[in-house]
mmCIF file of C-alpha atoms in Angstrom:
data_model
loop_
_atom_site.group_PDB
_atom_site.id
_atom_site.type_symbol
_atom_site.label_atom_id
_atom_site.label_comp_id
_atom_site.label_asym_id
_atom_site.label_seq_id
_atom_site.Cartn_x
_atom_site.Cartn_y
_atom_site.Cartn_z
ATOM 1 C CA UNK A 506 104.302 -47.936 29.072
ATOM 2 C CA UNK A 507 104.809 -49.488 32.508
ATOM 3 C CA UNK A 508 105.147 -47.592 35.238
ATOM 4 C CA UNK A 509 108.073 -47.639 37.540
ATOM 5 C CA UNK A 510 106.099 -50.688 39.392
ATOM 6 C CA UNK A 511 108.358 -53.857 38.389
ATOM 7 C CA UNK A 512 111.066 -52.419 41.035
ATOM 8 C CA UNK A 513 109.059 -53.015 44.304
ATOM 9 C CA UNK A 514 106.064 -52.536 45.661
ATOM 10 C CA UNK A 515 105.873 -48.946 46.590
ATOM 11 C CA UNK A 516 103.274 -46.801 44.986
ATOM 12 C CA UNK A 517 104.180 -43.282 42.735
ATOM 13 C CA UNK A 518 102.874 -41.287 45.390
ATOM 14 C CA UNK A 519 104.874 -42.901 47.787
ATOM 15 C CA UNK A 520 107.811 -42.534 45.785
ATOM 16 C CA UNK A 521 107.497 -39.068 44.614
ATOM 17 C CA UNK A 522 106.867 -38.272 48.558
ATOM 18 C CA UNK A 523 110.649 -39.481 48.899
ATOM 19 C CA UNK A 524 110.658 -40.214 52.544
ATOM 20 C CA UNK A 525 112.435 -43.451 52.418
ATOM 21 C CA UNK A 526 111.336 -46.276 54.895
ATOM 22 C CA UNK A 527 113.073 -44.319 57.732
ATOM 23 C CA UNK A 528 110.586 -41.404 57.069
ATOM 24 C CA UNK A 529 113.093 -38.570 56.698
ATOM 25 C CA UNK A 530 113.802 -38.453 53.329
ATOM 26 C CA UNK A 531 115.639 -35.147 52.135
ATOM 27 C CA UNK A 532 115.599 -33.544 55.859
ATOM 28 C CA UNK A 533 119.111 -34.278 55.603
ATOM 29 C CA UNK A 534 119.647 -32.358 52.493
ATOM 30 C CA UNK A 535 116.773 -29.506 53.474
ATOM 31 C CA UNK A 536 119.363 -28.841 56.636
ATOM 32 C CA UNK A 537 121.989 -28.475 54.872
ATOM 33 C CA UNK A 538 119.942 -25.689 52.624
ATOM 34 C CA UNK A 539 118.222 -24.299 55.318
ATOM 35 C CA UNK A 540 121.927 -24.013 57.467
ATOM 36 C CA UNK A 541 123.616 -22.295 54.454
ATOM 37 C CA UNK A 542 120.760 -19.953 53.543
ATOM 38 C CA UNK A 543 120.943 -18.188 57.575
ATOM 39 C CA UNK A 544 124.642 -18.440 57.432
ATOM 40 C CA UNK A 545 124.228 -15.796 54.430
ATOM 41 C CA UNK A 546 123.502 -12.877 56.671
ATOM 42 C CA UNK A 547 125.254 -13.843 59.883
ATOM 43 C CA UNK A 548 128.164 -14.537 58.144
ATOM 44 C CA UNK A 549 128.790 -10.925 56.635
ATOM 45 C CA UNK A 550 127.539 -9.475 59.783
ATOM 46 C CA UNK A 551 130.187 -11.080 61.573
ATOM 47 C CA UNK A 552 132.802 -10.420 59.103
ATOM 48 C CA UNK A 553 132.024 -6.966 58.867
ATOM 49 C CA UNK A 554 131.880 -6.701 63.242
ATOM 50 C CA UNK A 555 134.973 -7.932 63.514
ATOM 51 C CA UNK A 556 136.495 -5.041 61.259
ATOM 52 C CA UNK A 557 135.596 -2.667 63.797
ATOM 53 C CA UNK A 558 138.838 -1.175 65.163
ATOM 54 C CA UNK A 559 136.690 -0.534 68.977
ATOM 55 C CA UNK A 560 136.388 -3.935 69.730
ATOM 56 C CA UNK A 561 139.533 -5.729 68.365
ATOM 57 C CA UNK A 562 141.346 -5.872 71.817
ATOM 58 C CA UNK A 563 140.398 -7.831 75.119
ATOM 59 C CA UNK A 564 138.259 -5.158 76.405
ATOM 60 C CA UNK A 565 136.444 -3.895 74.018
ATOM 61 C CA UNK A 566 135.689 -7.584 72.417
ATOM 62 C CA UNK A 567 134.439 -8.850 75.351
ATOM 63 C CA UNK A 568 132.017 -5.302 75.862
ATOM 64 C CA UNK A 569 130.859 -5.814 72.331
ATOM 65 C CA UNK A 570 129.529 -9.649 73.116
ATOM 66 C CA UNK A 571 128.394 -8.247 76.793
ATOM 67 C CA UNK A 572 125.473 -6.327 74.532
ATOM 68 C CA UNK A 573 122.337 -8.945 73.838
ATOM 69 C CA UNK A 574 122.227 -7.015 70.229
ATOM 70 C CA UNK A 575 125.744 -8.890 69.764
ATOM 71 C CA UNK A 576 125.625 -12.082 71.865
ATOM 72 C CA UNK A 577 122.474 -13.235 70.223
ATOM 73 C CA UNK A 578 123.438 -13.267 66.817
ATOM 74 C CA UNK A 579 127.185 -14.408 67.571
ATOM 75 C CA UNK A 580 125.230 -17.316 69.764
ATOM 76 C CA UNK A 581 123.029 -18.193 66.325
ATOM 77 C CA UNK A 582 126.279 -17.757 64.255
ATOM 78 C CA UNK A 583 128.140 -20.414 66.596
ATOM 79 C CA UNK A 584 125.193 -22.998 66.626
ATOM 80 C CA UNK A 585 124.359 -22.565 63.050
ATOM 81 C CA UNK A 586 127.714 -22.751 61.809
ATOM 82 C CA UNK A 587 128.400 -25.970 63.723
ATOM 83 C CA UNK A 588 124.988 -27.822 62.433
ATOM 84 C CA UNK A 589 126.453 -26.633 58.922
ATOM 85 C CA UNK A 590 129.935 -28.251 59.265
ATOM 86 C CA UNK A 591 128.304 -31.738 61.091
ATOM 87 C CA UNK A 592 125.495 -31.867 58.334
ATOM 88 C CA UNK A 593 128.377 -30.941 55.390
ATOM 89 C CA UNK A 594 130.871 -33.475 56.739
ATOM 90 C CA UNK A 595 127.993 -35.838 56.952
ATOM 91 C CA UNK A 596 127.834 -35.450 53.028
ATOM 92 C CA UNK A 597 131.211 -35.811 52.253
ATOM 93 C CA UNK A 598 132.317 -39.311 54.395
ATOM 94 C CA UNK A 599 128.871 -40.569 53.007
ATOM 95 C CA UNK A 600 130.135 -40.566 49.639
ATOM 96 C CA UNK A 601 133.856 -41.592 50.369
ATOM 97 C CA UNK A 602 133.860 -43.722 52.914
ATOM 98 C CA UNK A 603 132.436 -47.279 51.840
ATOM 99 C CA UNK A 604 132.454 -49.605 54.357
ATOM 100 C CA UNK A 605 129.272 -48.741 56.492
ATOM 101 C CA UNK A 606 130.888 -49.111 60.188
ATOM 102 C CA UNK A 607 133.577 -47.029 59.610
ATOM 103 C CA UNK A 608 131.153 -44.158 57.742
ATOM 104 C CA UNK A 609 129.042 -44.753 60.628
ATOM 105 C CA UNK A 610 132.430 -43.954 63.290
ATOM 106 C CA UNK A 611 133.856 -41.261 61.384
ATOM 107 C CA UNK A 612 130.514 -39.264 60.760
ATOM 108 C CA UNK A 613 128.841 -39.210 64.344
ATOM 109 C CA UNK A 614 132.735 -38.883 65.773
ATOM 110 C CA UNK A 615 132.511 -35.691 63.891
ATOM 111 C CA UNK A 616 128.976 -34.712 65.183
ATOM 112 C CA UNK A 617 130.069 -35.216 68.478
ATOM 113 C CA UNK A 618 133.392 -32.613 68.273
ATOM 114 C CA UNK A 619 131.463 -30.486 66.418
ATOM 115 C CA UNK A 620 128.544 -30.389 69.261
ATOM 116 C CA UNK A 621 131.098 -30.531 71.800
ATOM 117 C CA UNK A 622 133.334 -27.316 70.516
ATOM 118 C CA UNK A 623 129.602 -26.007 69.989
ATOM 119 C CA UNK A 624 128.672 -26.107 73.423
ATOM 120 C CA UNK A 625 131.844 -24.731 74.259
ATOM 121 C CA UNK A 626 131.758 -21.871 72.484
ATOM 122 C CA UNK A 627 127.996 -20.795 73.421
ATOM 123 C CA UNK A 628 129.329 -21.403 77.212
ATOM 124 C CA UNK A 629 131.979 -18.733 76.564
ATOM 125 C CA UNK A 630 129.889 -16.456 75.014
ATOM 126 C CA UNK A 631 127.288 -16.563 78.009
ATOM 127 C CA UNK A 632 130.080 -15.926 80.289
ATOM 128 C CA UNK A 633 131.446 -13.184 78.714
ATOM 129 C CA UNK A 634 128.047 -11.871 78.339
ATOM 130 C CA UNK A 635 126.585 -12.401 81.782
ATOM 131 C CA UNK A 636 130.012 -12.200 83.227
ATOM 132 C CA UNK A 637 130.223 -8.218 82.047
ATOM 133 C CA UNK A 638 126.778 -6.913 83.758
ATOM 134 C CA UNK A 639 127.925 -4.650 86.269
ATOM 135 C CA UNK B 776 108.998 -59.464 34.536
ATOM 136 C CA UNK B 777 110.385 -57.080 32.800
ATOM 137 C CA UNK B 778 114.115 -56.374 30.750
ATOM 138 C CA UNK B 779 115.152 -54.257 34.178
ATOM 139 C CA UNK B 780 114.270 -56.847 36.984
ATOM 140 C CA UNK B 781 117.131 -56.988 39.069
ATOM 141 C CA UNK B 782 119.402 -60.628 38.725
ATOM 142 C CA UNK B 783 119.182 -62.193 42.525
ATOM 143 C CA UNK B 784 123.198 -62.821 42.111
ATOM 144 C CA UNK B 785 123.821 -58.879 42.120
ATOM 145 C CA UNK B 786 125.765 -59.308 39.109
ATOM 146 C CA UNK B 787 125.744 -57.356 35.831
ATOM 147 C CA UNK B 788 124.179 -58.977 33.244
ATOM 148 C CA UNK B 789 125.677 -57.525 30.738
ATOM 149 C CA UNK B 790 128.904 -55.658 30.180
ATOM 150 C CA UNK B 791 127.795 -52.161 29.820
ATOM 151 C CA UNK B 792 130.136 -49.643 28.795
ATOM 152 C CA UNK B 793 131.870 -48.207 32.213
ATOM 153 C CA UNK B 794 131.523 -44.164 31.972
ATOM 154 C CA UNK B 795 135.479 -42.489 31.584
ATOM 155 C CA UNK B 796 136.915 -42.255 34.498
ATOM 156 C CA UNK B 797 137.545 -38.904 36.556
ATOM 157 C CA UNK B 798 140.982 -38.700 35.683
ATOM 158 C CA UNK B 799 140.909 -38.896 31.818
ATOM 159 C CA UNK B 800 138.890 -35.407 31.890
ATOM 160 C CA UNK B 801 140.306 -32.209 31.248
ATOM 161 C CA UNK B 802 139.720 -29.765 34.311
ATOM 162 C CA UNK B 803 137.193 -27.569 33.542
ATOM 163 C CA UNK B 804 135.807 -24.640 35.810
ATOM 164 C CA UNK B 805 132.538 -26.057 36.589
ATOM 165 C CA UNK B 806 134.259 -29.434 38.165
ATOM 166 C CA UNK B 807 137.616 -26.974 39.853
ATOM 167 C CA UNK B 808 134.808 -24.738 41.572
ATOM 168 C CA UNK B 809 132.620 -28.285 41.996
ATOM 169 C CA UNK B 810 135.381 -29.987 44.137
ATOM 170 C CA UNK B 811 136.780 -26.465 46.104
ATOM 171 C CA UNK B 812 133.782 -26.253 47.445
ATOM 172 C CA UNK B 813 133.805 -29.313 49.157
ATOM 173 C CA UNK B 814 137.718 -28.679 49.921
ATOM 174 C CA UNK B 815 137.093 -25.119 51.146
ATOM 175 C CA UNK B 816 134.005 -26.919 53.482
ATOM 176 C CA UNK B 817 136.700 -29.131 55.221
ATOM 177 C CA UNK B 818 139.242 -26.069 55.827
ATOM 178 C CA UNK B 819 135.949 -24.351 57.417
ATOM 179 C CA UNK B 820 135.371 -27.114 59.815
ATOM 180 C CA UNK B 821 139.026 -27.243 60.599
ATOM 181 C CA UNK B 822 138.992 -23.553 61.147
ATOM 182 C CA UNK B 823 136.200 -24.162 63.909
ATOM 183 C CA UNK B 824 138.381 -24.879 65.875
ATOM 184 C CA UNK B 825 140.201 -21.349 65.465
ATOM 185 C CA UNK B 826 136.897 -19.615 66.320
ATOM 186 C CA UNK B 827 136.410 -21.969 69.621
ATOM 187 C CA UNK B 828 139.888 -20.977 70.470
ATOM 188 C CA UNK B 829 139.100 -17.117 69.870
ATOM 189 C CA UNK B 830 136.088 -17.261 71.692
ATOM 190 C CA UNK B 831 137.259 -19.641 74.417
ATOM 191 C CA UNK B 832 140.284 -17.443 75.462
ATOM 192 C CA UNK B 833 138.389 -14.304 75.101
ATOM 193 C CA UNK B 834 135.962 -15.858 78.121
ATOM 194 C CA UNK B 835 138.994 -16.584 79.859
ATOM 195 C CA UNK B 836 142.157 -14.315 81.387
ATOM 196 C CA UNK B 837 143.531 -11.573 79.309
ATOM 197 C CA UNK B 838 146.899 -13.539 79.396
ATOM 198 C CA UNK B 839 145.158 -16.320 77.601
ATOM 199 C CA UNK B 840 143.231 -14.421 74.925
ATOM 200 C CA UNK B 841 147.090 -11.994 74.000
ATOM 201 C CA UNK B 842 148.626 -15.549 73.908
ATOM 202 C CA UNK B 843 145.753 -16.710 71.158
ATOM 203 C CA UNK B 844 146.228 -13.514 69.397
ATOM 204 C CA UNK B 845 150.189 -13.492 69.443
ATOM 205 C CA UNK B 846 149.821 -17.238 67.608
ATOM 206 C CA UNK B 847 147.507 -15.399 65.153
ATOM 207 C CA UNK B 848 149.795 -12.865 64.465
ATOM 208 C CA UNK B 849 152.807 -15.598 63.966
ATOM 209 C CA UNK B 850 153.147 -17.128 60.480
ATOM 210 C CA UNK B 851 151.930 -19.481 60.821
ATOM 211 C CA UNK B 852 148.572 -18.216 62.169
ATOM 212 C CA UNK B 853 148.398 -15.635 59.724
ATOM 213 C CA UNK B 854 148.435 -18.498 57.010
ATOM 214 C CA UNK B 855 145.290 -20.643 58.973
ATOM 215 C CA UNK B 856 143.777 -17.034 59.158
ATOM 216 C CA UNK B 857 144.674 -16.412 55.713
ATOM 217 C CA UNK B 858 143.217 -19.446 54.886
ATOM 218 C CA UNK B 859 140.299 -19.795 56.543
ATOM 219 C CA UNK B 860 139.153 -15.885 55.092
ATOM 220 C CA UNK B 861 139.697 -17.156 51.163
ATOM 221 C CA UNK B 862 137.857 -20.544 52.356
ATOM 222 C CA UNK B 863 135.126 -18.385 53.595
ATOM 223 C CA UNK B 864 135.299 -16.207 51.165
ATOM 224 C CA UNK B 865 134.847 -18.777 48.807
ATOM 225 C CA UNK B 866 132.840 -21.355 50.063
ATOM 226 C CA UNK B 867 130.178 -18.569 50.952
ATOM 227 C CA UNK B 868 130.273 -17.781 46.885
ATOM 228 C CA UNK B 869 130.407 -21.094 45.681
ATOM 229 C CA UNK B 870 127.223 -21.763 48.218
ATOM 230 C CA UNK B 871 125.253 -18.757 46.992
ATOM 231 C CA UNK B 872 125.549 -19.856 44.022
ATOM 232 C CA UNK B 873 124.866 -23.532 44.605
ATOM 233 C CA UNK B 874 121.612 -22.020 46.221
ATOM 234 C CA UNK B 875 120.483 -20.571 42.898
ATOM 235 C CA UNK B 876 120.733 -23.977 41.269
ATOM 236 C CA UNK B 877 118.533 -25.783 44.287
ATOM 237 C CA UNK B 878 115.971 -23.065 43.394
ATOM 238 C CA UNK B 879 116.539 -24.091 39.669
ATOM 239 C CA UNK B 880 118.326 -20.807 38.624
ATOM 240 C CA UNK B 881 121.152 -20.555 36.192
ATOM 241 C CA UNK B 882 121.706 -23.858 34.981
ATOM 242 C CA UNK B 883 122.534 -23.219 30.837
ATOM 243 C CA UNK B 884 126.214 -23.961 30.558
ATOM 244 C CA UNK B 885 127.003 -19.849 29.650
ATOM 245 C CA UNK B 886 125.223 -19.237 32.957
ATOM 246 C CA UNK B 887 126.894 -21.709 34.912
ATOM 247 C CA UNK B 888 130.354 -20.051 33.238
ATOM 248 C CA UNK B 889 129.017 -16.501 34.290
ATOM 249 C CA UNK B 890 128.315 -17.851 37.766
ATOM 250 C CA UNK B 891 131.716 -19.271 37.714
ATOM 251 C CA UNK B 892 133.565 -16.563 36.857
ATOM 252 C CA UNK B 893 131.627 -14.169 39.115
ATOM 253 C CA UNK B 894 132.259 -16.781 42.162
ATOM 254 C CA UNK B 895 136.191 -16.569 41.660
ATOM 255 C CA UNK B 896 136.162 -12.565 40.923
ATOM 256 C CA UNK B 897 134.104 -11.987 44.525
ATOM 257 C CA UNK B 898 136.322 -14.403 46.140
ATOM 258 C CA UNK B 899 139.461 -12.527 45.591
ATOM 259 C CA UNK B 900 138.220 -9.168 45.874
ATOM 260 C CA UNK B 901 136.366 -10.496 49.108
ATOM 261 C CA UNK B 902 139.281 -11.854 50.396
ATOM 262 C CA UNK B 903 141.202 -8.998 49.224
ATOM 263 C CA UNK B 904 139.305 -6.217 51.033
ATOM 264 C CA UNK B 905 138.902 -8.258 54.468
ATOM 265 C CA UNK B 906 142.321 -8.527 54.539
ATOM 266 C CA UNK B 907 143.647 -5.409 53.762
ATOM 267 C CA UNK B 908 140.790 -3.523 56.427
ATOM 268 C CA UNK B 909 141.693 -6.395 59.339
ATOM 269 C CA UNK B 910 145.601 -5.851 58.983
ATOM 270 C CA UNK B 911 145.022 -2.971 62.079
ATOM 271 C CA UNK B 912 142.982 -6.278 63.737
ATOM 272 C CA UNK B 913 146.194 -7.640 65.634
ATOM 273 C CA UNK B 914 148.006 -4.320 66.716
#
């Protein structure tokens, strides 16, 4: 039997390494993974902070993010969740959008909001937190 | 060269029989929860913008951040919020499970039917019990 030669000249290794001529490959799709499996944890710690009555109101939110045990995580959570949405969208206009400019505008239009809120939102947090020290 | 060269006119050689098209199926579970998750992914990413808004006007003056949480506590934010918990809720499911699958886990059709049915169970109850503890969240 032949082997999958007669459709280029790439090699089986090469193939089976899958990086593509751009040499990324799957990183794409390993991001994605990789987003999803820390947003596991910081997810359901978040969920489960923000049930505590102590810190619901103005005050005590902002003196539970002015503690590093609570800005740290809620910065990870922030940055985490916005590579997860970018890299997610990514996956969705690639396979319904067709015509390659306007996949090419929508998706990195979407990157940039989500960096931009992203960066945002750490700012806040920092303020809050280094705003607080007394 | 071989049967499977590709024609330089990027035409089908031959007529091949098309595969049915999405809409002639019947709705199963596995293609519902399939497509949700990709719905409740897009809610998520709207809902960023809630949790920049939160956060934002919590940096800011307390008049700002009771003006945020008044507009939660209206209708209509307390569908967004509503909907953004089940999306979570769901999508975080729907992803665990999705996560089995990458690791090769749970792929026989009564598995992927347990899996299913597991997913939409947690969801609710989920969704259910983070409700019902965060109603004292906007007194």
């Amino acid at each position: 039997m032949m082997s999958g030669h007669e459709k280029g000249l790439r090699t089986p290794l090469k193939r089976v390494r899958g990086l593509g001529s751009a040499k990324e490959g799957v990183s794409h799709w390993w991001q994605t993974r990789l987003t999803s499996i820390a947003l596991v944890p910081l997810t359901l710690w978040f969920v489960v902070s923000c049930l505590g009555i102590e810190h619901t109101d103005y005050t005590g939110a902002r003196l539970w993010i002015a503690s590093p045990l609570h800005a740290l995580p809620l910065i990870l959570l922030t940055v985490i969740m916005f590579m997860h949405a970018a890299s997610g969208m990514q996956a969705v206009f690639e396979d319904y959008i067709h015509k390659e400019g306007r996949k090419l505008l929508v998706i990195y239009t979407v990157k940039a909001l989500c960096f931009g809120l992203c960066a945002v939102s750490v700012f806040a947090i920092l303020r809050i937190a280094f705003g607080n020290q007394s | 060269m071989s049967e499977t060269s590709v024609s330089v006119t990027n035409k089908p050689r031959k007529q091949r029989p098309l595969s049915p098209h999405l809409q002639i199926y019947k709705p199963q579970l596995t293609t519902i929860l399939s497509i949700s998750h990709r719905v409740s992914g897009i809610l998520l990413t709207l809902g960023l913008v809630l949790f920049t808004g939160w956060i934002v006007t919590l940096a800011g003056p307390q008049d700002s951040f009771d003006a945020f949480q008044a507009f939660l506590g209206s209708i209509g934010g307390q569908i967004l919020l509503f909907g953004c918990l089940s999306a979570l809720c769901f999508h975080t499911a729907t992803g665990v499970r999705h996560l089995f699958w990458d690791a090769g886990v749970g792929y026989s059709i009564p598995a992927t039917y347990r899996s299913g049915y597991a997913v939409l169970g947690f969801s609710v109850l989920a969704t259910a019990v983070v409700w019902i503890l965060g109603m004292n969240w906007l007194s």
